[in-house]
Amino acid sequence: MHADVEDAALHAAFVSVLGNGGPVGAGVLIADDLVLTCAHVVNSALGRGQFDQAAPPRDALLRLAFPLVDREREVSARVEPGGWRPPRADATGRAPVVPGRLAHHGDLAVLRLEGSVPPGAEPAPFQLHDCEREVVALWASGNPATTIRARPRVVAAPWVALDVVGGVGVSAGYSGGPLWDRARQAVVGLVVAVHEDAQAVRARAGAGAGGHQDRSPAVVYGISLPAIESELPRMPPLRVPAARRGVQQLLAALEDVLATPASVAQCERWLAARFGFPARDLGTDHARLVRLAVGSRRGVPELLEAARGTLAPDGGTAGAPGAVGVAGAVGVAGAVGVAGAAWERLRRAARIVSPTECLTLDQRRDLAGLLARCRQATPDALLAAVLPYDAEPRALSGLADVIDVLEAYEPTDSQPVPPLLRAVVLVAGAERQTADLLTEDLQAWTERVARRMGVPWAAVCQFQADVADRGVAAKPPPAPPPPVDGAGGGAGRLGRAVPRVQIELLPTGGSKLFTYQIWAWDAGAQPRLVVVQDRDAASTRVVEDIRRVLRTEVREDPETALVEFFVAPEWLGLAIDTWESDEGDEGGAFVPGLTRRLVVRTTSRTRECYAGWKRRTAALASAGRLVFGEKYADHKVARANLEVRPDVGTVVLCCDPARHGQLLRQCVQAGVHTVLWHRTDHGEQVGLDLSSVLEGTEPRGVPEAVRLERAKAMAEPGIPTHRGGQLSLLHDPPDHRPPPLAPEPWVLAEPAS
């Protein structure tokens, strides 16, 4: 399919937000008279500071254009009351954002148009993002030549990070624009920020408008659909791509349930109030109800709620907790048999049309608000407790993401309580010791929703009792006590799930200045983007930011944190372990390579080598290691040895350092996860010394063993033969796996559970 056809719905909804000098950002049409964009784009268009938090005055008019529908026509708009979510530094407060600090929360604005949209403009359909799918985005002008392609890398609430894999270089002006999934013909989020390293910016400026040059990969940050809906709970329901499978079944079942003109009219008035369209009160148009439902986010659950309201005598609230939900409500109305069977047929058809949604807008928003206050449960542990055999990679940045996953699962004969409600019960149990009122609210939500889903309340109460008896929790188990330091080469400091600080050094023109991103990872959570430095900085600045992240972002014991540097293959020889902060820093100089376990990982490792890595990891206990001396320095010879020994996962380099680059690339490609080498010395004795460092050390203990060797070398400066002072370690250990959100580069991988 040609891109113009693939992107037709995107073009019909794309909006340019104009400032005095032209486009300053983009937006997307979400209803006939509403546009969604970023708050900082609105601030820029009005000539205010990007991170101003005060809502624009009501008389402040914005100029918008639909450049791919009618380039000449402009439309005025104002910020909708209740649709202003300014950028803020944290999730719950109103702390201002420090300019240049990523990521931040909020940064959304809903604009109401003053006039009609140009003919051809249509609201965009929306869907949840898919961690495996490529998306595209347009610059503020809307020119198709500015299209960039990007793949999701990681979800780090409140944003999704995406690697740019094609198109032009990114720059300011993409913000507020839709992230478009061509395969599913839907918007999956909004662009909120872009990052391009300083070298690429300088290269583009030097090449001029007509020049051509290679550009380093850039990163686009997006606000996902769940985050948008959480920030704007009163936003009208968003449209979704037209559903096909099951629509006729839904229509036939609806005609059985809504058998009278009065019931159809009542249902239409309900949906009109929820979706914001005028009710026609025609009384017989079942097809119109179905079209409205399948074309809106959570429209099908809303349709079921509306139909249920026509059956219960009190408008849909009948039925005691011990009843059987809708069937019970129908029974109160005096039509248990036929109406109950018709309702079950309608419910089954609704699940075919909308298999991933069973909560109404209010039910989902209420639950998301409660879960945002929960602190005891973690997303990964909750999903594992409810779906212990689920092997599909999931992008979980919070408890609400788990709920979105579990909506797709139905109850079973052996467990009549659906996974969604089981998860809420587990969260309530985890919060019981610290927040009784929150637990009571979660209990009340569960009671209301169980009744409407037709789940017997007795079954829910039984599951709650089982949870209390077994002590099941949605919290990660406590880490086992560390073994005593000894034969493990210092492995005693290692835990199964230790916090990690991950630094991705981005390519620049040399090896003295760097741009970088820092992520923090705690056990049971997703990596969180905490620092973005897009201007050239010295290594001392990198170390200072690492110290600050350890102090402020690592929620567990920072002394146990593993510091991981992700670098391009040509930078594997950097003496990162010797980097330190300025002496004048508080507490003296900080040297991560001395006081923390520090390893180097490479961004060139891809999923193509995962099979080799997995095979070598499985054989670590008995495979031994390879030592590459001068005889093996030729990369073809080294490659042949790696082919002959497909089980070996550890390599020691003791050949001429000039040969290290090629050999390291061979090791990475072959799936070797641990390589140890000396940056300056080589020879047979060096190989023996480095092998002794690894002797008796389990794979997980390698970073600590190397750290101790570095410390010994610094403690004994008078011994020139000590090898610890120039040790480098490439280490993708056996508790790592390729991340589900990075289908190409193997970077920022979280530990496997």
PDB file of N, CA, C and O in Angstrom, residues 195-200 202 216-217 503-510 512-518 531-538 542 566 571 579:
ATOM      1  N   HIS A 195      15.128  13.906  20.798  1.00  0.00           N
ATOM      2  CA  HIS A 195      16.524  14.037  21.199  1.00  0.00           C
ATOM      3  C   HIS A 195      17.394  13.666  20.015  1.00  0.00           C
ATOM      4  O   HIS A 195      17.251  12.590  19.442  1.00  0.00           O
ATOM      5  N   GLU A 196      18.284  14.557  19.656  1.00  0.00           N
ATOM      6  CA  GLU A 196      19.262  14.285  18.608  1.00  0.00           C
ATOM      7  C   GLU A 196      20.612  14.741  19.113  1.00  0.00           C
ATOM      8  O   GLU A 196      20.737  15.824  19.680  1.00  0.00           O
ATOM      9  N   ASP A 197      21.641  13.892  18.941  1.00  0.00           N
ATOM     10  CA  ASP A 197      22.925  14.247  19.529  1.00  0.00           C
ATOM     11  C   ASP A 197      23.525  15.477  18.847  1.00  0.00           C
ATOM     12  O   ASP A 197      23.205  15.814  17.714  1.00  0.00           O
ATOM     13  N   ALA A 198      24.411  16.135  19.559  1.00  0.00           N
ATOM     14  CA  ALA A 198      24.941  17.426  19.117  1.00  0.00           C
ATOM     15  C   ALA A 198      25.696  17.323  17.797  1.00  0.00           C
ATOM     16  O   ALA A 198      25.676  18.238  16.981  1.00  0.00           O
ATOM     17  N   GLN A 199      26.394  16.202  17.561  1.00  0.00           N
ATOM     18  CA  GLN A 199      27.152  16.063  16.321  1.00  0.00           C
ATOM     19  C   GLN A 199      26.236  16.094  15.106  1.00  0.00           C
ATOM     20  O   GLN A 199      26.542  16.727  14.093  1.00  0.00           O
ATOM     21  N   ALA A 200      25.071  15.400  15.212  1.00  0.00           N
ATOM     22  CA  ALA A 200      24.148  15.382  14.080  1.00  0.00           C
ATOM     23  C   ALA A 200      23.597  16.772  13.792  1.00  0.00           C
ATOM     24  O   ALA A 200      23.425  17.165  12.649  1.00  0.00           O
ATOM     25  N   ARG A 202      25.131  19.648  14.419  1.00  0.00           N
ATOM     26  CA  ARG A 202      26.199  20.439  13.789  1.00  0.00           C
ATOM     27  C   ARG A 202      26.413  20.013  12.345  1.00  0.00           C
ATOM     28  O   ARG A 202      26.643  20.838  11.460  1.00  0.00           O
ATOM     29  N   SER A 216      23.325  10.340  13.135  1.00  0.00           N
ATOM     30  CA  SER A 216      23.271   9.346  14.195  1.00  0.00           C
ATOM     31  C   SER A 216      21.818   9.116  14.588  1.00  0.00           C
ATOM     32  O   SER A 216      20.977   9.988  14.422  1.00  0.00           O
ATOM     33  N   PRO A 217      21.518   7.922  15.118  1.00  0.00           N
ATOM     34  CA  PRO A 217      20.133   7.648  15.511  1.00  0.00           C
ATOM     35  C   PRO A 217      19.620   8.663  16.521  1.00  0.00           C
ATOM     36  O   PRO A 217      20.331   9.089  17.417  1.00  0.00           O
ATOM     37  N   ILE A 503      23.502   3.945  31.627  1.00  0.00           N
ATOM     38  CA  ILE A 503      23.914   5.162  30.932  1.00  0.00           C
ATOM     39  C   ILE A 503      24.171   4.819  29.474  1.00  0.00           C
ATOM     40  O   ILE A 503      25.027   3.984  29.172  1.00  0.00           O
ATOM     41  N   GLU A 504      23.430   5.432  28.595  1.00  0.00           N
ATOM     42  CA  GLU A 504      23.641   5.231  27.159  1.00  0.00           C
ATOM     43  C   GLU A 504      24.425   6.421  26.626  1.00  0.00           C
ATOM     44  O   GLU A 504      23.908   7.536  26.536  1.00  0.00           O
ATOM     45  N   LEU A 505      25.696   6.177  26.301  1.00  0.00           N
ATOM     46  CA  LEU A 505      26.524   7.227  25.708  1.00  0.00           C
ATOM     47  C   LEU A 505      26.213   7.303  24.225  1.00  0.00           C
ATOM     48  O   LEU A 505      26.303   6.304  23.507  1.00  0.00           O
ATOM     49  N   LEU A 506      25.855   8.482  23.756  1.00  0.00           N
ATOM     50  CA  LEU A 506      25.467   8.661  22.356  1.00  0.00           C
ATOM     51  C   LEU A 506      26.655   9.182  21.555  1.00  0.00           C
ATOM     52  O   LEU A 506      27.442   9.994  22.054  1.00  0.00           O
ATOM     53  N   PRO A 507      26.815   8.736  20.330  1.00  0.00           N
ATOM     54  CA  PRO A 507      27.988   9.103  19.529  1.00  0.00           C
ATOM     55  C   PRO A 507      28.105  10.604  19.313  1.00  0.00           C
ATOM     56  O   PRO A 507      27.128  11.297  19.059  1.00  0.00           O
ATOM     57  N   THR A 508      29.319  11.116  19.430  1.00  0.00           N
ATOM     58  CA  THR A 508      29.646  12.493  19.067  1.00  0.00           C
ATOM     59  C   THR A 508      30.919  12.463  18.254  1.00  0.00           C
ATOM     60  O   THR A 508      31.397  11.407  17.843  1.00  0.00           O
ATOM     61  N   GLY A 509      31.518  13.621  18.038  1.00  0.00           N
ATOM     62  CA  GLY A 509      32.678  13.705  17.161  1.00  0.00           C
ATOM     63  C   GLY A 509      33.949  13.136  17.736  1.00  0.00           C
ATOM     64  O   GLY A 509      34.892  12.847  17.011  1.00  0.00           O
ATOM     65  N   GLY A 510      34.078  12.975  19.030  1.00  0.00           N
ATOM     66  CA  GLY A 510      35.311  12.475  19.614  1.00  0.00           C
ATOM     67  C   GLY A 510      35.021  11.638  20.831  1.00  0.00           C
ATOM     68  O   GLY A 510      33.899  11.217  21.076  1.00  0.00           O
ATOM     69  N   LYS A 512      36.152  12.588  24.021  1.00  0.00           N
ATOM     70  CA  LYS A 512      36.356  13.398  25.222  1.00  0.00           C
ATOM     71  C   LYS A 512      35.059  14.047  25.704  1.00  0.00           C
ATOM     72  O   LYS A 512      34.919  14.366  26.876  1.00  0.00           O
ATOM     73  N   LEU A 513      34.129  14.261  24.782  1.00  0.00           N
ATOM     74  CA  LEU A 513      32.856  14.883  25.126  1.00  0.00           C
ATOM     75  C   LEU A 513      31.724  13.922  24.736  1.00  0.00           C
ATOM     76  O   LEU A 513      31.830  13.193  23.743  1.00  0.00           O
ATOM     77  N   PHE A 514      30.644  13.983  25.501  1.00  0.00           N
ATOM     78  CA  PHE A 514      29.598  12.989  25.333  1.00  0.00           C
ATOM     79  C   PHE A 514      28.211  13.628  25.456  1.00  0.00           C
ATOM     80  O   PHE A 514      28.028  14.610  26.173  1.00  0.00           O
ATOM     81  N   THR A 515      27.247  13.057  24.745  1.00  0.00           N
ATOM     82  CA  THR A 515      25.843  13.257  25.076  1.00  0.00           C
ATOM     83  C   THR A 515      25.343  11.916  25.583  1.00  0.00           C
ATOM     84  O   THR A 515      25.877  10.860  25.234  1.00  0.00           O
ATOM     85  N   TYR A 516      24.313  11.937  26.403  1.00  0.00           N
ATOM     86  CA  TYR A 516      23.946  10.680  27.048  1.00  0.00           C
ATOM     87  C   TYR A 516      22.540  10.745  27.611  1.00  0.00           C
ATOM     88  O   TYR A 516      21.935  11.819  27.739  1.00  0.00           O
ATOM     89  N   GLN A 517      22.017   9.562  27.940  1.00  0.00           N
ATOM     90  CA  GLN A 517      20.755   9.397  28.645  1.00  0.00           C
ATOM     91  C   GLN A 517      20.995   8.450  29.806  1.00  0.00           C
ATOM     92  O   GLN A 517      21.775   7.501  29.688  1.00  0.00           O
ATOM     93  N   ILE A 518      20.333   8.697  30.928  1.00  0.00           N
ATOM     94  CA  ILE A 518      20.477   7.840  32.099  1.00  0.00           C
ATOM     95  C   ILE A 518      19.102   7.308  32.492  1.00  0.00           C
ATOM     96  O   ILE A 518      18.139   8.063  32.573  1.00  0.00           O
ATOM     97  N   VAL A 531      17.530  11.240  33.116  1.00  0.00           N
ATOM     98  CA  VAL A 531      18.419  12.319  32.675  1.00  0.00           C
ATOM     99  C   VAL A 531      18.578  12.226  31.167  1.00  0.00           C
ATOM    100  O   VAL A 531      18.807  11.142  30.627  1.00  0.00           O
ATOM    101  N   VAL A 532      18.478  13.356  30.485  1.00  0.00           N
ATOM    102  CA  VAL A 532      18.829  13.458  29.071  1.00  0.00           C
ATOM    103  C   VAL A 532      19.781  14.637  28.928  1.00  0.00           C
ATOM    104  O   VAL A 532      19.430  15.771  29.258  1.00  0.00           O
ATOM    105  N   GLN A 533      21.000  14.368  28.471  1.00  0.00           N
ATOM    106  CA  GLN A 533      21.993  15.418  28.249  1.00  0.00           C
ATOM    107  C   GLN A 533      22.280  15.471  26.757  1.00  0.00           C
ATOM    108  O   GLN A 533      22.939  14.586  26.211  1.00  0.00           O
ATOM    109  N   ASP A 534      21.741  16.484  26.068  1.00  0.00           N
ATOM    110  CA  ASP A 534      21.899  16.534  24.616  1.00  0.00           C
ATOM    111  C   ASP A 534      22.912  17.574  24.172  1.00  0.00           C
ATOM    112  O   ASP A 534      22.992  17.903  22.988  1.00  0.00           O
ATOM    113  N   ARG A 535      23.688  18.096  25.111  1.00  0.00           N
ATOM    114  CA  ARG A 535      24.820  18.957  24.777  1.00  0.00           C
ATOM    115  C   ARG A 535      26.104  18.270  25.201  1.00  0.00           C
ATOM    116  O   ARG A 535      26.135  17.553  26.199  1.00  0.00           O
ATOM    117  N   ASP A 536      27.168  18.512  24.444  1.00  0.00           N
ATOM    118  CA  ASP A 536      28.432  17.853  24.750  1.00  0.00           C
ATOM    119  C   ASP A 536      28.845  18.118  26.185  1.00  0.00           C
ATOM    120  O   ASP A 536      28.830  19.265  26.663  1.00  0.00           O
ATOM    121  N   ALA A 537      29.208  17.051  26.904  1.00  0.00           N
ATOM    122  CA  ALA A 537      29.622  17.170  28.298  1.00  0.00           C
ATOM    123  C   ALA A 537      30.841  16.287  28.525  1.00  0.00           C
ATOM    124  O   ALA A 537      31.010  15.242  27.881  1.00  0.00           O
ATOM    125  N   ALA A 538      31.673  16.701  29.469  1.00  0.00           N
ATOM    126  CA  ALA A 538      32.861  15.935  29.814  1.00  0.00           C
ATOM    127  C   ALA A 538      32.491  14.752  30.698  1.00  0.00           C
ATOM    128  O   ALA A 538      31.390  14.678  31.250  1.00  0.00           O
ATOM    129  N   VAL A 542      29.195  13.401  33.405  1.00  0.00           N
ATOM    130  CA  VAL A 542      28.509  12.116  33.369  1.00  0.00           C
ATOM    131  C   VAL A 542      28.512  11.496  34.764  1.00  0.00           C
ATOM    132  O   VAL A 542      27.484  11.030  35.269  1.00  0.00           O
ATOM    133  N   PHE A 566      26.156   1.707  28.208  1.00  0.00           N
ATOM    134  CA  PHE A 566      25.866   1.202  26.867  1.00  0.00           C
ATOM    135  C   PHE A 566      26.597   2.094  25.862  1.00  0.00           C
ATOM    136  O   PHE A 566      26.354   3.310  25.820  1.00  0.00           O
ATOM    137  N   TRP A 571      33.631   2.374  20.974  1.00  0.00           N
ATOM    138  CA  TRP A 571      33.925   3.005  22.266  1.00  0.00           C
ATOM    139  C   TRP A 571      34.135   1.993  23.384  1.00  0.00           C
ATOM    140  O   TRP A 571      34.244   2.362  24.550  1.00  0.00           O
ATOM    141  N   TRP A 579      36.796   7.014  35.285  1.00  0.00           N
ATOM    142  CA  TRP A 579      36.159   8.326  35.321  1.00  0.00           C
ATOM    143  C   TRP A 579      35.796   8.692  36.765  1.00  0.00           C
ATOM    144  O   TRP A 579      35.415   7.825  37.556  1.00  0.00           O
TER     145      TRP A 579
END
